[in-house]
Amino acid sequence: MAEKTLNDLFLDTLKDIYFAEKQILKALPKMARASQSEEGKAAFLQHREETQGQIERLEQVFELLGKPARGKTCEAILGIIAEGEEIIEEFKGSPALDAGLISSAQAVEHYEIARYGTLKAWATQLGMKEAVVLLDATLQEEVATDEKLTQLGEGSANKKGTRKSA
Ligand code: FE
Ligand code: FE
Ligand code: FE
């Protein structure tokens, strides 16, 4: 068996995040529907649009590698999304629902930030300049989304979820 290199690791991880982005694309409209605040709904829908573009960027990276765009099951994102669904289920109709949705969405963003940060570093190491630009563009969107979610949480959702008299 041939020795595996950073090239193999890069391709495997690219497949992992490609699978993850497609799952996220399906999860975001559900989170938008569940959100009680209009701001939250708008944020989830806006990020769904961005996610579509991110999937296209990944397809461009596959193309640069001369490989078919194919996903590889990512158990981590399935678990993170399942936890989010659990919150939607268990906090339906409660004032803390939006705080829970934001926390789930941030878990997703943090996973993506970890993945894109690594992919960008590896693409740099491998001398794949065009891939670095594509991966960095997505990384910046994930970071901006994470920051926006923090603002939504600290701006209103966390307060709303706190019991006033206890
Ligand atoms: Fe993404
Ligand atoms: Fe994964
Ligand atoms: Fe994201």
mmCIF file of N, CA and C and ligand atoms in Angstrom, residues 21 47 51 54 112 116 142, ligand 1:
data_model
loop_
_atom_site.group_PDB
_atom_site.id
_atom_site.type_symbol
_atom_site.label_atom_id
_atom_site.label_comp_id
_atom_site.label_asym_id
_atom_site.label_seq_id
_atom_site.Cartn_x
_atom_site.Cartn_y
_atom_site.Cartn_z
ATOM 1 N N GLU A 21 -21.014 20.698 4.455
ATOM 2 C CA GLU A 21 -21.703 21.879 3.903
ATOM 3 C C GLU A 21 -23.064 21.495 3.326
ATOM 4 N N HIS A 47 -27.188 33.026 5.673
ATOM 5 C CA HIS A 47 -26.065 32.088 5.685
ATOM 6 C C HIS A 47 -26.331 30.886 4.790
ATOM 7 N N THR A 51 -23.815 29.588 2.065
ATOM 8 C CA THR A 51 -23.417 28.179 2.053
ATOM 9 C C THR A 51 -23.453 27.610 0.635
ATOM 10 N N GLN A 54 -20.380 28.584 -0.908
ATOM 11 C CA GLN A 54 -19.247 27.857 -0.323
ATOM 12 C C GLN A 54 -19.114 26.469 -0.942
ATOM 13 N N GLU A 112 -16.741 24.343 11.212
ATOM 14 C CA GLU A 112 -16.317 24.787 9.878
ATOM 15 C C GLU A 112 -15.036 25.621 9.944
ATOM 16 N N TYR A 116 -11.842 24.736 7.742
ATOM 17 C CA TYR A 116 -11.312 25.634 6.717
ATOM 18 C C TYR A 116 -9.946 26.201 7.109
ATOM 19 N N GLU A 142 -17.385 32.286 7.447
ATOM 20 C CA GLU A 142 -17.747 31.509 8.644
ATOM 21 C C GLU A 142 -17.436 32.314 9.913
HETATM 22 FE FE FE B 1 -20.161 26.762 5.534
#
